[in-house]
Short mmCIF file of C-alpha atoms in Angstrom, two decimals:
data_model
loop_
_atom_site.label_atom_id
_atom_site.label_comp_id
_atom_site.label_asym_id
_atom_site.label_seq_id
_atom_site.Cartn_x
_atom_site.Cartn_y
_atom_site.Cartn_z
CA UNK A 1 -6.99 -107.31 -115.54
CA UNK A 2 -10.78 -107.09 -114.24
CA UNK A 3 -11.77 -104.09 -111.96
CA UNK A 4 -12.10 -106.38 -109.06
CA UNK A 5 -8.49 -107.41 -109.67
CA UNK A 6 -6.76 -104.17 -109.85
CA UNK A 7 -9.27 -102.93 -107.20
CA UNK A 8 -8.21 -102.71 -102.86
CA UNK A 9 -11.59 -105.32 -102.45
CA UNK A 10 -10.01 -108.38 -101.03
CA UNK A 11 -13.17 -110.11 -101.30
CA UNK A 12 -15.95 -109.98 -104.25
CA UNK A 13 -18.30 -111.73 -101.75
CA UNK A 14 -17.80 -111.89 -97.90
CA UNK A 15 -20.93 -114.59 -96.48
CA UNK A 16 -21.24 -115.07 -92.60
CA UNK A 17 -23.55 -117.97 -91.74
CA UNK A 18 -25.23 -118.72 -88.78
CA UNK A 19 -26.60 -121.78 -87.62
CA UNK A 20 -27.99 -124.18 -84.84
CA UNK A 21 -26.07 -127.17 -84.62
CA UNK A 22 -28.36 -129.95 -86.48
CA UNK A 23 -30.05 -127.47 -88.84
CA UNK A 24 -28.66 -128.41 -91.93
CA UNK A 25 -26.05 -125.98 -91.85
CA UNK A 26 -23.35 -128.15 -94.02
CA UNK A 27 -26.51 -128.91 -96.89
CA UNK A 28 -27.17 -125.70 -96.85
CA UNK A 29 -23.65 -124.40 -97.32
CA UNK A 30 -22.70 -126.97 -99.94
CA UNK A 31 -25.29 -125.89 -101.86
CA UNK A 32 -24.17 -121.96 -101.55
CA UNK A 33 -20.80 -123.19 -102.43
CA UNK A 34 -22.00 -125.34 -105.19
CA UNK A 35 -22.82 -122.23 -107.30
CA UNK A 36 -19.25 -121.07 -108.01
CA UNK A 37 -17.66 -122.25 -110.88
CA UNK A 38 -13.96 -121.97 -108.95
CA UNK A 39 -13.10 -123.05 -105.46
CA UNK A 40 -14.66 -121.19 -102.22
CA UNK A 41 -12.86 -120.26 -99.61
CA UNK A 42 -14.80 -121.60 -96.35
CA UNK A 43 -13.84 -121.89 -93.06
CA UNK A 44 -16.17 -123.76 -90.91
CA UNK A 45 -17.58 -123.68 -87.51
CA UNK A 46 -15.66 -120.48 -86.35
CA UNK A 47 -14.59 -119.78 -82.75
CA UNK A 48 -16.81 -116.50 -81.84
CA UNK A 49 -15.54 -113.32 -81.84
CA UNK A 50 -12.00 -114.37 -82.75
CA UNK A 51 -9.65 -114.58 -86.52
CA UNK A 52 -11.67 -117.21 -88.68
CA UNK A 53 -8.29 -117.61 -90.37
CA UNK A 54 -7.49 -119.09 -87.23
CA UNK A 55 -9.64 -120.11 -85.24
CA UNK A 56 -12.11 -122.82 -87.29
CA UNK A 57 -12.79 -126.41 -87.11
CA UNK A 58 -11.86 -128.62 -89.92
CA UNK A 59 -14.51 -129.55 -93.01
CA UNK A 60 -14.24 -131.14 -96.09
CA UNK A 61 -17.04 -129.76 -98.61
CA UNK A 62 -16.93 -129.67 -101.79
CA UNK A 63 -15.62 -126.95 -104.30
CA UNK A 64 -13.65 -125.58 -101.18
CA UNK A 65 -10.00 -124.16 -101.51
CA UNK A 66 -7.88 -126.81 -98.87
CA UNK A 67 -7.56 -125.19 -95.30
CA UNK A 68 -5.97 -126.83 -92.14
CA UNK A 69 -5.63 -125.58 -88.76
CA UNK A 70 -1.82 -125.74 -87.63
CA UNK A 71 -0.85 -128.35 -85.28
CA UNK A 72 0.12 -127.43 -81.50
CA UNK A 73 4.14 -126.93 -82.36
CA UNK A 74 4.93 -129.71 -79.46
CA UNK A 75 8.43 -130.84 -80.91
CA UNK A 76 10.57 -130.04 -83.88
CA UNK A 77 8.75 -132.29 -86.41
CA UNK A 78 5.68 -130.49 -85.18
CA UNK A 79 6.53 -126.64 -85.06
CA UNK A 80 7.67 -127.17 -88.53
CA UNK A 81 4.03 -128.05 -90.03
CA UNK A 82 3.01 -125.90 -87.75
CA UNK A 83 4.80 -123.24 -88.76
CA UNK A 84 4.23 -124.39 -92.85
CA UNK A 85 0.02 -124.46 -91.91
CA UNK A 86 0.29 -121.04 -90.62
CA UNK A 87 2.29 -119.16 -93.75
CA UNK A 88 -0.14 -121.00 -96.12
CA UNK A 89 -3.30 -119.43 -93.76
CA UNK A 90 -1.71 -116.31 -94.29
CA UNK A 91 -1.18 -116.61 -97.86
CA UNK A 92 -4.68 -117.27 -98.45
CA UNK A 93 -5.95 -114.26 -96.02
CA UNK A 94 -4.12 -111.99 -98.68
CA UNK A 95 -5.74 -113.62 -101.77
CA UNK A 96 -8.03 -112.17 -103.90
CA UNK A 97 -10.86 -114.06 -103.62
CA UNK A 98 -14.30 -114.60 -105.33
CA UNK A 99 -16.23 -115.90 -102.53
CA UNK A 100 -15.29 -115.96 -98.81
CA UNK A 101 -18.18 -117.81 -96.61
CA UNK A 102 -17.68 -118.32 -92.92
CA UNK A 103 -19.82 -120.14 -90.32
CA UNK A 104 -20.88 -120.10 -86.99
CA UNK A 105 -22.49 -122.84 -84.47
CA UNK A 106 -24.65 -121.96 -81.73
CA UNK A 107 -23.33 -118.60 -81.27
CA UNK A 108 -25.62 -116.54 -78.46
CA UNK A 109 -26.58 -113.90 -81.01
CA UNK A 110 -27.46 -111.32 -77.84
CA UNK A 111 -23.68 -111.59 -77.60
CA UNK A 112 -23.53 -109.55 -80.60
CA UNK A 113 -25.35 -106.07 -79.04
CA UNK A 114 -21.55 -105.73 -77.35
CA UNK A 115 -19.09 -107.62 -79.28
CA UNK A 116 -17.83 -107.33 -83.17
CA UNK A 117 -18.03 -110.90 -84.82
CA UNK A 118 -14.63 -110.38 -86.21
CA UNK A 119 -12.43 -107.65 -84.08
CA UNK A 120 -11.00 -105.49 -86.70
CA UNK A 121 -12.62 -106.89 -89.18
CA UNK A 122 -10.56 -105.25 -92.60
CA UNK A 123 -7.41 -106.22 -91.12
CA UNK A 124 -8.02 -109.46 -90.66
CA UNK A 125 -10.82 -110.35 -93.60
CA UNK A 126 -10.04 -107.29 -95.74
CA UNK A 127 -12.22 -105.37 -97.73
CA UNK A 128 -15.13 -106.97 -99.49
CA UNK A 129 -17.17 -105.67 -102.03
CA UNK A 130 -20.62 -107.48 -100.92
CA UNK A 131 -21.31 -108.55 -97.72
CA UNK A 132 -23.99 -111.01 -96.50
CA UNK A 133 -25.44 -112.49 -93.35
CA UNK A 134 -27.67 -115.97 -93.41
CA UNK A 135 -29.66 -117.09 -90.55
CA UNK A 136 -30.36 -120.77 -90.92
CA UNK A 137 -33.39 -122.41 -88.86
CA UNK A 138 -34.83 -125.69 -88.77
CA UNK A 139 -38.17 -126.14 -86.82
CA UNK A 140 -37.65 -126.71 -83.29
CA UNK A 141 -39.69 -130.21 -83.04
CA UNK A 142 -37.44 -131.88 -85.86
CA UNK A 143 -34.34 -129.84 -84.64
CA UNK A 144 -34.83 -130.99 -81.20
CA UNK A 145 -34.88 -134.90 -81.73
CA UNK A 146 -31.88 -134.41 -83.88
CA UNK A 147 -29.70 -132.60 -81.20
CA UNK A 148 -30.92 -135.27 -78.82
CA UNK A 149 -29.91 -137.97 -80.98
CA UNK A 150 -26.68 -136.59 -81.30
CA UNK A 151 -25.84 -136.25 -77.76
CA UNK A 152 -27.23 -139.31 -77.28
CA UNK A 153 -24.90 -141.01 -79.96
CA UNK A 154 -22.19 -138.64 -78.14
CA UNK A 155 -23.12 -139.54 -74.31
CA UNK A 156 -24.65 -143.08 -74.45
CA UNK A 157 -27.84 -141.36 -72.08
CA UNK A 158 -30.02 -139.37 -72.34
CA UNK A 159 -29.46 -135.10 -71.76
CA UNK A 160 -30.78 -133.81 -68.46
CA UNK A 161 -33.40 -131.26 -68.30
CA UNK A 162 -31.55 -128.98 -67.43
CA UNK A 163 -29.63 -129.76 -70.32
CA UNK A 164 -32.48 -129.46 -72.81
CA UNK A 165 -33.28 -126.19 -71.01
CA UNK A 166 -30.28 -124.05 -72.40
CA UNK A 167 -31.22 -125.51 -76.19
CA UNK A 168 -34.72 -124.62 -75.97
CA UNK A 169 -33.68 -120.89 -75.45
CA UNK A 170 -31.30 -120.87 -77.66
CA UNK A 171 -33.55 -122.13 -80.31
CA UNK A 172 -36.41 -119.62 -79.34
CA UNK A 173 -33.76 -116.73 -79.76
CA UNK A 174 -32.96 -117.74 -83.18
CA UNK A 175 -36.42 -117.69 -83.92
CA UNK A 176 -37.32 -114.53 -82.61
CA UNK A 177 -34.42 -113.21 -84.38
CA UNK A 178 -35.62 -115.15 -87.64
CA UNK A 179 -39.18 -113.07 -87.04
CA UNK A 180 -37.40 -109.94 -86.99
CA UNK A 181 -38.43 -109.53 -83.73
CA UNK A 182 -34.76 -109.03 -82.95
CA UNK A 183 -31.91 -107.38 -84.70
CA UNK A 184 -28.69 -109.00 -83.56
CA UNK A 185 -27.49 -109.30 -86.82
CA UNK A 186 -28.96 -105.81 -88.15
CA UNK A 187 -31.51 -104.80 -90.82
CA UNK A 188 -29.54 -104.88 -93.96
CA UNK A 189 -27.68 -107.79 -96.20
CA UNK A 190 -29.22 -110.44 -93.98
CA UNK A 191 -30.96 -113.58 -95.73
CA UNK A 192 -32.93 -116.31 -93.54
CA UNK A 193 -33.51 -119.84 -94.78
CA UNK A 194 -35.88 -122.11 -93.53
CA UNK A 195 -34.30 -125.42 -93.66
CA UNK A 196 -37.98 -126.98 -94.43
CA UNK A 197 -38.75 -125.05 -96.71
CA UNK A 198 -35.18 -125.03 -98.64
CA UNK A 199 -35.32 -129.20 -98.36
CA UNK A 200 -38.78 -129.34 -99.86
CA UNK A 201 -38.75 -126.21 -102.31
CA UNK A 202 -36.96 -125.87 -105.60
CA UNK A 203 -38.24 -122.34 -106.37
CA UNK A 204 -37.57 -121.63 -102.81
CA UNK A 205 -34.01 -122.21 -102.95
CA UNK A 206 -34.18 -120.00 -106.37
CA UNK A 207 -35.37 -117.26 -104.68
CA UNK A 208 -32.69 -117.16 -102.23
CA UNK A 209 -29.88 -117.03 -104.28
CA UNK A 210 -31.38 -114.39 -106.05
CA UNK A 211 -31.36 -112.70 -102.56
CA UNK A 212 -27.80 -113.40 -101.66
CA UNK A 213 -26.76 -111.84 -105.45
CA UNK A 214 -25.30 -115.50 -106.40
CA UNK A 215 -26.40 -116.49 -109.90
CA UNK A 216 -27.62 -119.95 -110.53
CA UNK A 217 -25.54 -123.46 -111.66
CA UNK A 218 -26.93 -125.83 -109.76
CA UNK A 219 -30.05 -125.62 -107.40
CA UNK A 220 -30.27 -129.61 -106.72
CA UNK A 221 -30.42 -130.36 -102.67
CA UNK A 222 -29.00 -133.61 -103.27
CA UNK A 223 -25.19 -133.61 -101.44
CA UNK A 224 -25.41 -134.83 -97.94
CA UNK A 225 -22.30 -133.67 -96.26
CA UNK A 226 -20.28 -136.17 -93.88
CA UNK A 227 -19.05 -133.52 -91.71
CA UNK A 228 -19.27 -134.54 -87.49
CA UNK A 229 -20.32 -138.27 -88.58
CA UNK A 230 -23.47 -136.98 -91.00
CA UNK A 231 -26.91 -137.39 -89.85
CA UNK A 232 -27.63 -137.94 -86.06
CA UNK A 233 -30.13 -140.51 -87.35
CA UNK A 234 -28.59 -142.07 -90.40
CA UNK A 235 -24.87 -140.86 -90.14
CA UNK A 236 -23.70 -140.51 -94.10
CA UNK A 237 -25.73 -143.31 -95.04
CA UNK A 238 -27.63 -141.35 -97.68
CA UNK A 239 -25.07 -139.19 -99.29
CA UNK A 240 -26.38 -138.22 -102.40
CA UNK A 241 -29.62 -139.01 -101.44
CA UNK A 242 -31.22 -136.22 -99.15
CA UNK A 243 -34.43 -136.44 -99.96
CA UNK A 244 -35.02 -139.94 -98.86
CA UNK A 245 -33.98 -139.17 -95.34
CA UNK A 246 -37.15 -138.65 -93.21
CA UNK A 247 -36.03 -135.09 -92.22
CA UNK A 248 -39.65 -133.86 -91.27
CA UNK A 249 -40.48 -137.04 -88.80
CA UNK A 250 -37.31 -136.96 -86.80
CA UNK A 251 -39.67 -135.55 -83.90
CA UNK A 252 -41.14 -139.36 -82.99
CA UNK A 253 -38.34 -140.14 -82.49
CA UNK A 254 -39.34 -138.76 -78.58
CA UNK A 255 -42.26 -139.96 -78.22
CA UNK A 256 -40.53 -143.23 -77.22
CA UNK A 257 -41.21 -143.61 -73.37
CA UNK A 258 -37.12 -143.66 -72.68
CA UNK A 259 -37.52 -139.91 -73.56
CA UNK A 260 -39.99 -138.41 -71.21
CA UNK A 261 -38.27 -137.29 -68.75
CA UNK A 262 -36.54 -135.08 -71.40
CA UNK A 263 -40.02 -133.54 -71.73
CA UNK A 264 -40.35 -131.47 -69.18
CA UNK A 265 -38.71 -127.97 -70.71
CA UNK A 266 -40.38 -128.14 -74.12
CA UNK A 267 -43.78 -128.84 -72.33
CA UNK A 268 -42.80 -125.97 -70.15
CA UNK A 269 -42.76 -123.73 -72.89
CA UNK A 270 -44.84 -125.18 -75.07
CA UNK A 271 -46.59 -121.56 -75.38
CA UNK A 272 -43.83 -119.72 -77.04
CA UNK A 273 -42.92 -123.09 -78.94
CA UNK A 274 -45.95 -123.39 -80.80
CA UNK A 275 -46.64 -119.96 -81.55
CA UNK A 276 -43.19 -119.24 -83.19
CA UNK A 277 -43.30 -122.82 -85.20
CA UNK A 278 -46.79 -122.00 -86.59
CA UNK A 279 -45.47 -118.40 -87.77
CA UNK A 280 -42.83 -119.57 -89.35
CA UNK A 281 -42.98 -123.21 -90.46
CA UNK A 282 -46.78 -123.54 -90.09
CA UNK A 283 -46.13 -126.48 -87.81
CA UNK A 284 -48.46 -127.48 -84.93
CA UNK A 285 -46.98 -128.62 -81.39
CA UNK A 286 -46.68 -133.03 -81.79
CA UNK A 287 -45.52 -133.85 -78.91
CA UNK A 288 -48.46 -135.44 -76.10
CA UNK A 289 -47.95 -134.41 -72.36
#
């Protein structure tokens, strides 16, 4: 029996990930996955502040152990799988387990000054010998377009301004918080990824997992994830092919003259905006007034 077996650790490696919507976050994860040589045990796009166990939205990536919220028991036929989903969740929360990763969209990370992420969190996740927090971020210009798109795709029109206005500050509190400026997620065990750079950068990406403590199999970028329909742009259309999608010129995308009136709060802020994407992507402001 190994130590880690015969020891109270539930959990050899506890990762909480945090992520914009339409950064990447399913690449990046894959790939974090992708290093294990047995099954992860992920559950995706958690419910804040609430049992990930629970509370998660389906994903199919690969190398994953199968998970599946249980139905709403409405009937017999129903209560029963319902019932089924939720001993199996339970079995699992009790395993021993190599890797546990867990991930979170657009979570308000101020929130986090007066809330625990997971409310008694060794009850519910159990001990874990190593724990790590990532903090994914995609420049805002490219990031931008691509939640635009999506609620585009989502809406058939075009997001209000007032709209846009909530995304830009969420985006500029990730990026303060990617600065260090901020310490919602503390000063210790936290790793931040620039999507660009982890796209474009095969040492890069080395580098990283050397800072998460995950030894190397397979550092390739290549696995496009179809999780929420794939790209905004190109939906799954280059699985296996991420490095011919034009990730880095999504942002003309707005320059078409449909857009302008979508404008308005980026230009607004164009201040903080360009002085936060030129610290930490190098990446000058595109778009005209």
């Amino acid at each position: 029996m190994s130590e880690f077996a015969g020891s109270r650790v539930r959990n050899e490696l506890e990762v909480q990930f945090f992520g914009l919507q339409r950064s990447g976050n399913h690449g990046v994860l894959s790939w974090i996955i992708g290093q294990f040589e047995e099954p992860v045990f992920f559950f995706n796009n958690v419910e804040f502040f609430l049992d990930p166990f629970l509370h998660f939205r389906f994903a199919k990536l690969p190398n994953t152990v199968p998970v599946s919220r249980p139905p709403i028991p409405d009937g017999p036929l129903l209560q029963e799988r319902h019932d089924r989903a939720l001993r199996h969740l339970e079995t699992l929360r009790g395993a021993k387990k190599k890797a546990l990763i867990y991930s979170y969209e657009n979570l308000t990370l101020r929130k986090l000054r007066h809330q625990e992420l997971v409310p008694r969190h060794d009850e519910i996740i159990g001990l874990s010998g190593k724990l790590r927090r990532v903090l994914l971020l995609r420049d805002f210009y490219n990031w931008i377009s691509s939640r635009i798109k999506l609620l585009e795709n989502k809406l058939r029109d075009i997001p209000s301004p007032r709209g846009l206005e909530g995304l830009v500050s969420l985006w500029i509190m990730y990026a303060r918080e990617f600065l260090g400026e901020t310490e919602f997620l503390g000063t210790a065990n936290v790793t931040r990824i620039s999507y660009n750079r982890w796209v474009e950068d095969e040492g890069y990406r080395a580098d990283l997992l050397v800072a998460l403590g995950i030894p190397m199999k397979d550092n390739s970028n290549r696995y496009v994830p179809d999780v929420g329909g794939g790209s905004s742009f190109d939906g799954g259309a280059f699985t296996g092919r991420p490095t011919e999608m034009k990730v880095s010129e999504r942002w003309r995308h707005l320059g078409e003259q449909k857009y302008s009136t979508v404008l308005g709060p980026i230009l607004d802020r164009r201040g903080e905006l360009e002085q936060l994407n030129q610290a930490i992507f190098g990446i000058a402001f595109p778009f005209q007034p």
